[in-house]
Coordinates of C-alpha atoms and ligand atoms in Angstrom, one line a residue:
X1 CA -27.6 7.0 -14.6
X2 CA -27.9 7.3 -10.8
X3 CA -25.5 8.6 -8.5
X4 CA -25.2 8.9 -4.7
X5 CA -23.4 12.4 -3.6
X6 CA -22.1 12.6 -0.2
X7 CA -23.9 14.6 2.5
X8 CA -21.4 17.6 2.3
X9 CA -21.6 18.1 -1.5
X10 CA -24.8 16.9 -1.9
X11 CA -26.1 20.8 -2.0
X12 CA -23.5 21.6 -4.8
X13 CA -24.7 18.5 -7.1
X14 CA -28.4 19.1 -5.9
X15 CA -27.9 22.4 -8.4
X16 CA -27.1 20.2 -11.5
X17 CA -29.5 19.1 -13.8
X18 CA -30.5 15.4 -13.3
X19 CA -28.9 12.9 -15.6
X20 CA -25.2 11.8 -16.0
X21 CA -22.4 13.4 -13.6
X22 CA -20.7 15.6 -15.1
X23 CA -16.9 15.8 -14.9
X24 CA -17.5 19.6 -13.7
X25 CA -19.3 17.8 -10.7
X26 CA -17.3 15.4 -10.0
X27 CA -14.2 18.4 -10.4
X28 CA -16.2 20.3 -7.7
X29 CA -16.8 17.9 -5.2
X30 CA -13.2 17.2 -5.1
X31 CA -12.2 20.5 -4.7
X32 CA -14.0 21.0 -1.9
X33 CA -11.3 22.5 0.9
X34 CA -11.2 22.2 4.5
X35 CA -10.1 24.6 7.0
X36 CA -8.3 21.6 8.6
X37 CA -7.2 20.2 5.2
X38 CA -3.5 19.4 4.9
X39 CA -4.0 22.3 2.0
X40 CA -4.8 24.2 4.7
X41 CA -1.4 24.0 6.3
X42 CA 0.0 26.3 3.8
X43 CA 3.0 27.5 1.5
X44 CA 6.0 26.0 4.3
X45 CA 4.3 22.7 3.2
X46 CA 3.3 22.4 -0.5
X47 CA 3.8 24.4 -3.2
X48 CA 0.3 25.3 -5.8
X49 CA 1.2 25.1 -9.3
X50 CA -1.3 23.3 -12.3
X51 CA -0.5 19.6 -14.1
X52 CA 1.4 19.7 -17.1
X53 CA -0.9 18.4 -19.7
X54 CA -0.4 15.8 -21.9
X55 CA -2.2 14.9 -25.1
X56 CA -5.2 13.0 -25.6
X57 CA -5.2 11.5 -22.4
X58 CA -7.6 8.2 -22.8
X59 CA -9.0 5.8 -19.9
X60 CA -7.1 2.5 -19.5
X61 CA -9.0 1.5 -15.8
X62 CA -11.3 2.9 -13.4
X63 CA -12.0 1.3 -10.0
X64 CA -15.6 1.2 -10.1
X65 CA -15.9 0.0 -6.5
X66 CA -13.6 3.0 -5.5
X67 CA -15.6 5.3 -7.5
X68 CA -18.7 4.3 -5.9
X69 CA -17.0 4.7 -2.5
X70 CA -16.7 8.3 -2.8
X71 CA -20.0 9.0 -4.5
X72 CA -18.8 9.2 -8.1
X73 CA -21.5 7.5 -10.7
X74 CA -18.1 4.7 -12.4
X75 CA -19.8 5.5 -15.5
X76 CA -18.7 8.8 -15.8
X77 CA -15.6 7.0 -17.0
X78 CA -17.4 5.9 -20.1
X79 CA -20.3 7.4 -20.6
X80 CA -21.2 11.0 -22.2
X81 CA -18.8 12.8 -20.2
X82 CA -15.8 10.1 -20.8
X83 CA -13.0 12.4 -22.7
X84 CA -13.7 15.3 -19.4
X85 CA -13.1 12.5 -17.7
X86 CA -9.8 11.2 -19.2
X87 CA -8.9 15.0 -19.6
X88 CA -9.7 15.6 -16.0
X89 CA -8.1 12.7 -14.4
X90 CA -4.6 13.8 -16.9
X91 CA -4.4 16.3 -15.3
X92 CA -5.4 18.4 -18.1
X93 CA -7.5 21.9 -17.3
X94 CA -10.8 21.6 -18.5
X95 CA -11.5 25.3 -17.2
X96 CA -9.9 28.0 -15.3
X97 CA -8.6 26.7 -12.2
X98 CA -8.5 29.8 -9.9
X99 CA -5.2 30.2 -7.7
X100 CA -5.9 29.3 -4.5
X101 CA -7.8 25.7 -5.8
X102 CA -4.4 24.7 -7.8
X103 CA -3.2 20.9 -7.2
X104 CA -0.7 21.2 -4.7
X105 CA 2.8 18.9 -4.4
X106 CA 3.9 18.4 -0.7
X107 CA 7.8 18.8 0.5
X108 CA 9.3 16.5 2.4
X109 CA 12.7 14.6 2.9
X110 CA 14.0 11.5 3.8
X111 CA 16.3 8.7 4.2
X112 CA 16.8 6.3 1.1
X113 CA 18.8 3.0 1.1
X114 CA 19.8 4.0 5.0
X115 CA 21.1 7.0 3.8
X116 CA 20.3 10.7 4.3
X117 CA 18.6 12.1 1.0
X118 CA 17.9 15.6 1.9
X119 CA 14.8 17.0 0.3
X120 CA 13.0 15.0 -1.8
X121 CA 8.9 15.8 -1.8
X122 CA 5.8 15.2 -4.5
X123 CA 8.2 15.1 -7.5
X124 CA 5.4 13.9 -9.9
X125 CA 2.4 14.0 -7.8
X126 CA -0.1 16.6 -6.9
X127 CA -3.1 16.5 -4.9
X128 CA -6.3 17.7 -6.3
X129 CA -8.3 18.2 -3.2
X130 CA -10.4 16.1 -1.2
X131 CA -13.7 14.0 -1.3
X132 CA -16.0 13.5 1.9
X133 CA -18.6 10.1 1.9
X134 CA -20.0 9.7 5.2
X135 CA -18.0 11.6 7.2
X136 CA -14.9 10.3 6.1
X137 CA -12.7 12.4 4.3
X138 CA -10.4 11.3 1.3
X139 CA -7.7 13.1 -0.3
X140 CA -7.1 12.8 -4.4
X141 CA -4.1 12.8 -5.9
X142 CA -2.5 12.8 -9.5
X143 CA 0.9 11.0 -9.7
X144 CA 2.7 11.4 -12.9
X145 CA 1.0 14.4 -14.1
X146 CA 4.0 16.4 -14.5
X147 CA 7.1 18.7 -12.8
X148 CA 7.0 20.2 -10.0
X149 CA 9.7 22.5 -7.6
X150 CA 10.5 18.8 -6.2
X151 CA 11.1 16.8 -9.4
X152 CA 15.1 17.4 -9.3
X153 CA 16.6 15.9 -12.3
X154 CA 12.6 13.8 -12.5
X155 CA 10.9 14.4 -15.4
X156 CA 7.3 14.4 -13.2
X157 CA 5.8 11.6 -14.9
X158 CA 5.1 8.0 -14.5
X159 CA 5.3 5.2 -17.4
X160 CA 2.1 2.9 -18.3
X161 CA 3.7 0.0 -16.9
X162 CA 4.6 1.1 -13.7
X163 CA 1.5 3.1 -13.0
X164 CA -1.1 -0.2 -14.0
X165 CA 1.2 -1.9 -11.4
X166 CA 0.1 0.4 -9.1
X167 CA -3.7 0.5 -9.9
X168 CA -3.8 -2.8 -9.9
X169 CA -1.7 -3.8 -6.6
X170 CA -3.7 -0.7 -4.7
X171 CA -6.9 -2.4 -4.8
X172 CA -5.5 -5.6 -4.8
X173 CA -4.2 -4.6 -1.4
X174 CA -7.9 -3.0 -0.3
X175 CA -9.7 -6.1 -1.2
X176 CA -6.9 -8.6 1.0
X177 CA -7.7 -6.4 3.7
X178 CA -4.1 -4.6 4.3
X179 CA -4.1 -1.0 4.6
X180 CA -3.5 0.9 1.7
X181 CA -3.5 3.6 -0.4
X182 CA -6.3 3.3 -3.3
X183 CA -6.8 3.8 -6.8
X184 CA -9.9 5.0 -8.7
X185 CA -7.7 5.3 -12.1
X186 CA -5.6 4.9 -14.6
X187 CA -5.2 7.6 -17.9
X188 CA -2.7 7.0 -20.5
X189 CA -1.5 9.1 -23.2
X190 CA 0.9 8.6 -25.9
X191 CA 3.5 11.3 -24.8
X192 CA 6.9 9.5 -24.8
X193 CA 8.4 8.9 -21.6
X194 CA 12.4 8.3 -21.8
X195 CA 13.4 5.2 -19.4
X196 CA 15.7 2.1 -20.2
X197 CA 13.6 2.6 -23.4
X198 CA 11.2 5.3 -24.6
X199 CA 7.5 4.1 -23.2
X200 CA 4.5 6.1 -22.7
X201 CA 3.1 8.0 -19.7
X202 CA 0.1 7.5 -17.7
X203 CA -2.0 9.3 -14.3
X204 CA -3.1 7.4 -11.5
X205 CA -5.6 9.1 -9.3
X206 CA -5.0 8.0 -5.7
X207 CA -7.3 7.9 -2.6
X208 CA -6.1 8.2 0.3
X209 CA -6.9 9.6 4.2
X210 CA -3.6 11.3 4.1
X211 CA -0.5 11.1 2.0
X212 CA 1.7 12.1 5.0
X213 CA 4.7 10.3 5.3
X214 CA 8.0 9.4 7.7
X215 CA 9.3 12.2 5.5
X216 CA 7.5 14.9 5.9
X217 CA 8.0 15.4 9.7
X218 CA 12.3 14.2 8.9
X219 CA 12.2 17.2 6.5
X220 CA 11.3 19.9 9.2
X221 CA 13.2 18.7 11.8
X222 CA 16.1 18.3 9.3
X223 CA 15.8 21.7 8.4
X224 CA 15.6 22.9 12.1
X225 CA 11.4 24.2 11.7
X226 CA 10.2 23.1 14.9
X227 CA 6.9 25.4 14.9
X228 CA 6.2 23.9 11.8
X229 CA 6.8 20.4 12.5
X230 CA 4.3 20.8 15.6
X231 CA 2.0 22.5 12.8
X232 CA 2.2 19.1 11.0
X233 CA 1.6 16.5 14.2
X234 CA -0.9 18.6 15.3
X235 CA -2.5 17.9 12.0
X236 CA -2.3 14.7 11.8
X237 CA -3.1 14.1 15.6
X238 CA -6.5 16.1 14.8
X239 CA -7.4 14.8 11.7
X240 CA -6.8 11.0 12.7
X241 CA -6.0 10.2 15.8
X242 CA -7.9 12.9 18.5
X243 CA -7.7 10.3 21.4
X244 CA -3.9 11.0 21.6
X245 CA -4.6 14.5 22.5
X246 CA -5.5 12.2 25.7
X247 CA -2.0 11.8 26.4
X248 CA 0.5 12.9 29.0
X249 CA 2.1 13.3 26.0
X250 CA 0.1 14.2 22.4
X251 CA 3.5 13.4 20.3
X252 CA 4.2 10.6 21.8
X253 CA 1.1 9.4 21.5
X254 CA 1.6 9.6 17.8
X255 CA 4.4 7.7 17.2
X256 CA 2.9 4.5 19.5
X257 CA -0.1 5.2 16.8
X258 CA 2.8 5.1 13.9
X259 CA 4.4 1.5 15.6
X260 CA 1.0 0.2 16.6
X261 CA -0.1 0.8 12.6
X262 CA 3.1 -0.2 11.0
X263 CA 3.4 -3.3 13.0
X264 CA 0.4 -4.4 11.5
X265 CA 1.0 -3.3 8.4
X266 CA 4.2 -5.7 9.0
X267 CA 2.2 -8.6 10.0
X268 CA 0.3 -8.2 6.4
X269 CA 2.8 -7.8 4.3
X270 CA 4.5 -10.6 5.7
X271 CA 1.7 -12.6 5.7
X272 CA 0.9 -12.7 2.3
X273 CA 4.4 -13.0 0.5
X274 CA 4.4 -8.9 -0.3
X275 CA 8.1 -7.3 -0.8
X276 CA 7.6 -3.7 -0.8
X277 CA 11.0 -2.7 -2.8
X278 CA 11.7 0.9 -1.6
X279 CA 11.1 1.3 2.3
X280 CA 12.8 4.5 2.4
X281 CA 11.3 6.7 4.8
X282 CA 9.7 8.9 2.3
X283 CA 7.8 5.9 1.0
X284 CA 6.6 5.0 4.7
X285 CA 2.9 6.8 5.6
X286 CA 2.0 7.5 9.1
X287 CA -1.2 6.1 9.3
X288 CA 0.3 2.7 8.8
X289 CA -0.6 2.0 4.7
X290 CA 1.5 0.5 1.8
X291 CA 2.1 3.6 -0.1
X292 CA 4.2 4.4 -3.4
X293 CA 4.5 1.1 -5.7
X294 CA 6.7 0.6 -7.2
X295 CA 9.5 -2.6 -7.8
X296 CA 6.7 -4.4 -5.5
X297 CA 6.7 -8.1 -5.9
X298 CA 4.6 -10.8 -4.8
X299 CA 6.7 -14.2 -3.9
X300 CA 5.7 -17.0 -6.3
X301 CA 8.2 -19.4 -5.1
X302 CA 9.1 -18.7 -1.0
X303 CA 12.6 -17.1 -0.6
X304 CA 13.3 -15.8 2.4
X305 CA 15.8 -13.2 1.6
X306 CA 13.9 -12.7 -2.0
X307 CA 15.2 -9.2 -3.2
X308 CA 12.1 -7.8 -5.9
X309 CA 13.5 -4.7 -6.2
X310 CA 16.7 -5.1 -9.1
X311 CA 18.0 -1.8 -8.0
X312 CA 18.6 -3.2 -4.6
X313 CA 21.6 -4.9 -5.4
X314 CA 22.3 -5.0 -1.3
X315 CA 19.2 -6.8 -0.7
X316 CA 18.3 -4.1 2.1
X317 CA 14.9 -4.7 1.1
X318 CA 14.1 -7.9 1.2
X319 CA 11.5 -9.9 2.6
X320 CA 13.1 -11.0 5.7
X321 CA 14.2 -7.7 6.5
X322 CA 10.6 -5.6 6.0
X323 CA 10.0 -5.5 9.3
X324 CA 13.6 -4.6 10.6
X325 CA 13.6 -1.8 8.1
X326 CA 10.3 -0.6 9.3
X327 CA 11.7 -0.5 12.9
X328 CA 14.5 1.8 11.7
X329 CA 12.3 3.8 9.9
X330 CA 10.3 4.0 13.1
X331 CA 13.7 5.1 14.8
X332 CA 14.5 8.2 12.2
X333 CA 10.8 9.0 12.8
X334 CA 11.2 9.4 16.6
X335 CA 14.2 11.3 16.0
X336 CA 12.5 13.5 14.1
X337 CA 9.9 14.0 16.7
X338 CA 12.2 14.4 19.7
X339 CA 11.7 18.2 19.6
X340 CA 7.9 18.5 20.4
X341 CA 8.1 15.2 23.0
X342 CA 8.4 16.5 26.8
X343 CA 6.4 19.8 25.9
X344 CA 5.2 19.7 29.6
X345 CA 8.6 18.7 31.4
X346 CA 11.1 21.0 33.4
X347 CA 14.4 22.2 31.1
X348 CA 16.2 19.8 33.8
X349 CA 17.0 16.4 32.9
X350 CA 14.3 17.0 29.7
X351 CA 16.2 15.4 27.0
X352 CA 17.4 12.0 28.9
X353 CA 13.6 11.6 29.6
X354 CA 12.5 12.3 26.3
X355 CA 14.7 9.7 24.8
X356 CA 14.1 6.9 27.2
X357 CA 9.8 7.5 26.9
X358 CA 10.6 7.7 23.2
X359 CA 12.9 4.4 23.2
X360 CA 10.0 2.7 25.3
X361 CA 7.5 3.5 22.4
X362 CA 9.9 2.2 19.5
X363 CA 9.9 -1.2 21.7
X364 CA 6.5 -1.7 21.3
X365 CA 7.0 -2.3 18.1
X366 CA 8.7 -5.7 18.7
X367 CA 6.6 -6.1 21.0
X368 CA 3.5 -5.4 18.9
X369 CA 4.9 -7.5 16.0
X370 CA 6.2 -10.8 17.2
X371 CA 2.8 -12.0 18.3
X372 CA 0.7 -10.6 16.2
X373 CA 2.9 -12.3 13.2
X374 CA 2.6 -15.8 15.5
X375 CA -1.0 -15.3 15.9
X376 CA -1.2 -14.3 11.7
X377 CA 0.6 -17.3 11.1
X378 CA -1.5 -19.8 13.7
X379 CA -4.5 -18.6 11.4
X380 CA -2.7 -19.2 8.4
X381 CA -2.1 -22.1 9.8
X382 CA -5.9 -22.5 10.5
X383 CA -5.2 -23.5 14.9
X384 CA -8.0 -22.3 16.6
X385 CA -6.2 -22.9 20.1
X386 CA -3.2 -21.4 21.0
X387 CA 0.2 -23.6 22.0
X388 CA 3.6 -23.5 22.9
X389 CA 5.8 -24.4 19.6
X390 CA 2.7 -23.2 16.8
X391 CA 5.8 -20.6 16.0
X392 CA 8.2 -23.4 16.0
X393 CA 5.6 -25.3 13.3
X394 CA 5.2 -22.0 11.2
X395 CA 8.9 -21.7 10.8
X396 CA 9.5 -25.3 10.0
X397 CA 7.6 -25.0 6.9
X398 CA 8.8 -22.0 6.0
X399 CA 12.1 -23.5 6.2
X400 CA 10.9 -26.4 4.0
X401 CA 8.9 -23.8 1.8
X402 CA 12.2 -21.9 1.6
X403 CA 14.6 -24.8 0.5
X404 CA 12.1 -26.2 -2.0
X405 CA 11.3 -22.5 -3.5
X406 CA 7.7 -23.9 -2.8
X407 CA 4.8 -21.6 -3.9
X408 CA 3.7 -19.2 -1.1
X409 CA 0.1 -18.6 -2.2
X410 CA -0.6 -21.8 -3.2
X411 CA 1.3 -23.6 -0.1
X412 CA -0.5 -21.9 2.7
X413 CA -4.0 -22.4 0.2
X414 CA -4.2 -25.8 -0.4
X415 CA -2.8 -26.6 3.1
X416 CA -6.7 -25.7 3.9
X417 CA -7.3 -29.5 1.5
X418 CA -4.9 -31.2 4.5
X419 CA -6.9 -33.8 6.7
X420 CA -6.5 -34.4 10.2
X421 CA -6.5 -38.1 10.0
X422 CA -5.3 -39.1 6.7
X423 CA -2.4 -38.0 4.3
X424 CA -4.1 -39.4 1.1
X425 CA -5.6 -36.4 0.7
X426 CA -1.8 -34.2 0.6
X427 CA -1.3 -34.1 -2.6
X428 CA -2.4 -30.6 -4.1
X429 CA 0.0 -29.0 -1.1
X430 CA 2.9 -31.9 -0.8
X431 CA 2.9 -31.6 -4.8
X432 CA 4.5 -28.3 -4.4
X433 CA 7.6 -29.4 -2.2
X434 CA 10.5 -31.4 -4.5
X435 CA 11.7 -33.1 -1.6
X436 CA 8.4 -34.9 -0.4
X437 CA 10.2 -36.7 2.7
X438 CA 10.5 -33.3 4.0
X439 CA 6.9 -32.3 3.4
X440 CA 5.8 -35.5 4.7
X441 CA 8.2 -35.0 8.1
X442 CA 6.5 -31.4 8.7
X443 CA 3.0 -32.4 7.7
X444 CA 3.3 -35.5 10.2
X445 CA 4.3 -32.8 12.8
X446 CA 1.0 -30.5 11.5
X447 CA -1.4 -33.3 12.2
X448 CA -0.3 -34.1 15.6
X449 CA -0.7 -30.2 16.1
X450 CA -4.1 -30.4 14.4
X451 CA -5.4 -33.3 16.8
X452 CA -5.5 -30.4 19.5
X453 CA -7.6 -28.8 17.5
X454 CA -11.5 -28.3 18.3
X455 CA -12.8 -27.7 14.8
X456 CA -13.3 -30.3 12.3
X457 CA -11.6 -30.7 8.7
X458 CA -14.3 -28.7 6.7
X459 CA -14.4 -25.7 9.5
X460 CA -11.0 -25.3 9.5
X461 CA -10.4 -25.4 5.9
X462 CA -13.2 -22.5 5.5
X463 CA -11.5 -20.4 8.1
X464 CA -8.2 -20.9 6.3
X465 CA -9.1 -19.8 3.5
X466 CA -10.7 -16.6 4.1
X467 CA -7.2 -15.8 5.7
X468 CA -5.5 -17.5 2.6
X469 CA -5.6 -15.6 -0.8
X470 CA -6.1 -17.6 -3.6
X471 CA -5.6 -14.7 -6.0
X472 CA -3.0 -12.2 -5.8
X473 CA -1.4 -9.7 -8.3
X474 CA 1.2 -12.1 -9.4
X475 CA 4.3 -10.2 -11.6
X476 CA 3.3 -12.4 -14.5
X477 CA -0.5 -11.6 -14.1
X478 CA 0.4 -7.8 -14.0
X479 CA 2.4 -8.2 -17.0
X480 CA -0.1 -9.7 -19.2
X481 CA -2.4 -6.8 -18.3
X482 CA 0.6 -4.6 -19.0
X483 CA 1.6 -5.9 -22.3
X484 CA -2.1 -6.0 -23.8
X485 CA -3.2 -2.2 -22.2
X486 CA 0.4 -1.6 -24.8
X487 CA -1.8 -2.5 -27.6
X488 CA -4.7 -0.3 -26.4
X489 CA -6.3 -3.4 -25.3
X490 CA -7.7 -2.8 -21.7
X491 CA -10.0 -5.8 -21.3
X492 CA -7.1 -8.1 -19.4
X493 CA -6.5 -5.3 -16.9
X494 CA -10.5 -5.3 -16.1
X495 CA -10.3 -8.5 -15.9
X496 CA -7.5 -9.0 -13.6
X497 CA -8.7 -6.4 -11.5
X498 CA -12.4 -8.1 -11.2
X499 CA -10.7 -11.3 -10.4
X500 CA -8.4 -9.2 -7.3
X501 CA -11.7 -8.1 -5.8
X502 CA -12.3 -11.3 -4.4
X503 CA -9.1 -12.3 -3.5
X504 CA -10.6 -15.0 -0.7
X505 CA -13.1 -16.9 -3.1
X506 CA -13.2 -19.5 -5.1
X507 CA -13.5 -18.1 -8.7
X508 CA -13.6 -21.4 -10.8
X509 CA -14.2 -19.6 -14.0
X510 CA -10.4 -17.9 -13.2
X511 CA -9.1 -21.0 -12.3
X512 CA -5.9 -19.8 -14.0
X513 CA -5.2 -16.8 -12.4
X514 CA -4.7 -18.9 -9.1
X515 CA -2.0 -21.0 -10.9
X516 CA 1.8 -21.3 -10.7
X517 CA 3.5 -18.9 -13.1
X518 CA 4.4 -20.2 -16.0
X519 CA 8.3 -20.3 -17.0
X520 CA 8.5 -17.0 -18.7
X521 CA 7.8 -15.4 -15.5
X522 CA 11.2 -16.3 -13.8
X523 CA 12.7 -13.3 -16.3
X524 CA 10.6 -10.6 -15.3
X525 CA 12.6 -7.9 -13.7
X526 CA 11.4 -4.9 -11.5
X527 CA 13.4 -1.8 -10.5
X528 CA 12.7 1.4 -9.2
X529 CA 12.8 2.6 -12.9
X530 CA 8.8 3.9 -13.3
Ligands
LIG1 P1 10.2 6.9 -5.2 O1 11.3 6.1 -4.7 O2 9.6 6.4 -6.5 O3 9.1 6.9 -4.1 O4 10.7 8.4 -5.5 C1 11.6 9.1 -4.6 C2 11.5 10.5 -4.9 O5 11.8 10.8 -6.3 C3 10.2 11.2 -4.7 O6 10.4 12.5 -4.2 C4 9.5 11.2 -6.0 O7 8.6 12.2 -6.2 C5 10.7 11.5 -6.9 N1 10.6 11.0 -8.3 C6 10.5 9.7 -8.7 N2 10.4 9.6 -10.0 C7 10.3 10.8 -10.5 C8 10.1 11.4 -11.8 N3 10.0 10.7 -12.9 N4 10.0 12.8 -11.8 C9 10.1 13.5 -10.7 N5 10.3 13.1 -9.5 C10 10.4 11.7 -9.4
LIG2 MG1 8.1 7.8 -3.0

């Protein structure tokens, strides 16, 4: 079995005897610590403790394509090794873990459904350390594998259901190309977890850059820990954005990098149909990626105001408003900032300045986000050329899309089958619209739009759909997977998450994953219950 060990622990592995990596190798080249690892930052930020274990923990998915990514042979998962790695991945100790390499949960607060929450922090997530591949450094983290001093009335763990969701709609997320925390895997065990009803638990290990979120820097301003919450920008302006060290102003500097990456990460969501659920601020990252799924929802049918999270009984959430609710989350970030903005500026007048630069910054965000969703939705739209009115086209369909519940995948896909010339070919998009005449009014308006355009049927169609996904984690596909991995049957999820690798192609032999949901579907409820 090969294996390909990054740079930094290739000397550790280079000690091993050839053959199969062991889970004590992988273990060690995750616990590899920085000096300028969030770890690093100390006990005012996480607290150390172990996982609670649960019993015998067994593999229901691994991300190969992650696993490769940071050096780790994907068979480990099933090979020799596989119960150390189940064990490992659960959280479980599979030797002495000394002190000062303990997991670690993070504090921080936040606001949730607009309101002030206080401290909240990794309730049921610890981070195991981090992995380095070619330079880039990735920390690991457990979620669900127990309590921890932030779990309030939590009972640190995460259901099966919710946590495949999660696997699944990481990489899902990777592979469309919208920034994202990953997933390498999934363990399950048949520990009872109480919910609506009892269920079992499950681990997801999670990849990410950072787990920093909104949150973290709310909670030390909250609390009036100003040294520390410089500690904590500092740390993320060093470990991922230097250049804003640049700056008149380094802080600043960070929160344009926060509305620069959460515009885009706006643009995405919006562009594909994605309803986050939960965007409290402690579910919001700073570098700008879809973190913490949970009642996520793909549209099937386009509703504007569609609500996936059942909890949400305000519809504060829904699509429509994402990227509203991003800008206010922006806002309680720069609040929380205010303190280290101006570091350089007389006493005299400080605070009026600080607030106006720091107003300017939050601007760009609408700035930022109003074209680039125009030019997401020209390409969508496959023009080439830009015009006056492509925004006015792009909302008439979704209006039309929105009053005939049309699908949103498969609308914006098969829109790519539309000629220039001649509407006998309309079917597999005008199909999806009850009321045709009103299809047939927009599409009339699309072609006259489309005889602007330089590029010919078949080049636009192939740029449209590599902007287009034909597959996406649809609720019903999820819940197939969900139902069979029940049974201890964990071929559908493999299956499912092959097929979301390629999101872009044409998979003919998964022809039905592409399809409309079928009627059972329309039941399927989400809530922040996970
Ligand atoms: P969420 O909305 O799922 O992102 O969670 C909000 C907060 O509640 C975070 O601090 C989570 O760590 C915590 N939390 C959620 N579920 C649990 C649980 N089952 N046990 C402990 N803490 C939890
Ligand atoms: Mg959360």
């Amino acid at each position: 079995m090969s294996f390909s060990p990054s740079n930094a622990v290739r000397a550790a592995w280079d000690e091993t005897p050839a053959g199969a990596l062991s889970m004590s190798e992988i273990a060690r080249a995750i616990e590899i610590a920085k000096s300028s690892s969030f770890a690093a930052l100390g006990t005012a930020f996480l607290t150390r403790l172990p996982a609670a274990p649960v019993p015998d923990p067994y593999l229901v998915g691994v991300s190969r394509e992650m696993a490769e990514s940071i050096g780790f042979d994907p068979d480990a998962a099933t090979g020799r090794d596989k119960d150390g790695f189940a064990a490992y991945f659960a959280g479980n100790p599979t030797r002495d873990w000394p002190s000062d390499a303990l997991p670690y949960a993070a504090v921080y607060s936040g606001h949730q459904f607009g309101v002030w929450a206080g401290q909240l922090g990794d309730g049921r997530a610890l981070t195991l350390g981090e992995v380095e591949r070619d330079g880039t450094r990735l920390e690991v983290q457990l979620k669900g594998a127990g309590r921890t001093p932030y779990s309030r009335m939590g009972d640190g763990r995460a259901v099966l259901r919710s946590s495949i969701r999660e696997f699944l709609c990481s990489e899902a997320m990777h592979h469309l190309g919208i920034p994202t925390t990953r997933a390498l895997t999934v363990i399950g065990s048949d520990l009872p977890v109480r919910r609506e009803t009892i269920e079992t638990a499950a681990i997801v290990t999670r990849v990410a850059p950072s787990f920093v979120r909104f949150g973290h820097f709310e909670h030390f301003y909250s609390n009036d820990r100003i040294d520390d919450l410089k500690t904590l920008a500092d740390h993320v302006i060093d470990r991922f954005c230097p250049h804003c060290r640049d700056a008149d102003d380094p802080y600043l500097a960070l929160l344009d990098e926060a509305v620069r990456s959460t515009a885009e990460l706006m643009t995405q969501w919006q562009g594909v149909g994605f309803c986050h659920g939960v965007m409290n601020t402690d579910n919001m990252s700073i570098l700008g990626l879809t973190i913490d799924y949970g009642p996520f929802g793909f549209m099937d049918g386009f509703n504007a105001h569609h609500v996936c999270n059942h909890s949400d009984t305000q519809g504060r959430y829904s699509y429509s408003r994402q990227p509203q609710v991003a800008y206010w989350n922006l806002f309680c970030l720069a609040q929380a900032l205010v303190p280290l903005f101006g570091e350089n500026l007389p006493e005299e007048g400080r605070a009026e300045r600080v607030v106006e630069a720091a107003q300017k910054v939050l601007e760009r965000f609408k700035e930022r986000f109003a074209p680039a969703l125009v030019a997401k939705m020209r390409a969508k739209l496959g023009l080439e050329i830009e015009r006056d009115g492509d925004d006015k086209l792009a909302n008439g369909l979704f209006e039309i899309m929105h009053a005939n519940r049309a699908d949103f995948t498969l609308t914006f896909r098969n829109l790519s089958k539309l000629s220039k010339s001649d509407a006998s070919h309309d079917a597999p998009v005008r199909d999806l619209f009850l009321d045709r005449a009103a299809f047939d009014a927009w599409a009339a308006q699309y072609r006259e739009r489309l005889a602007h355009e330089p590029r010919d049927d078949a080049a636009r169609a192939a740029a449209m759909s590599r902007v287009n996904p034909k597959y996406l984690l649809r609720n019903h596909l999820a819940e197939q997977a969900i139902r069979r991995a029940g049974e201890k049957d964990f071929s559908e999820l493999a299956r499912l998450l092959d097929v979301l690798r390629r999101p872009y192609d044409e998979q003919p032999e998964y022809e039905a994953y592409a399809g409309l949901p079928p009627d059972w579907a329309s039941e399927l409820e989400v809530s922040c219950s996970s």
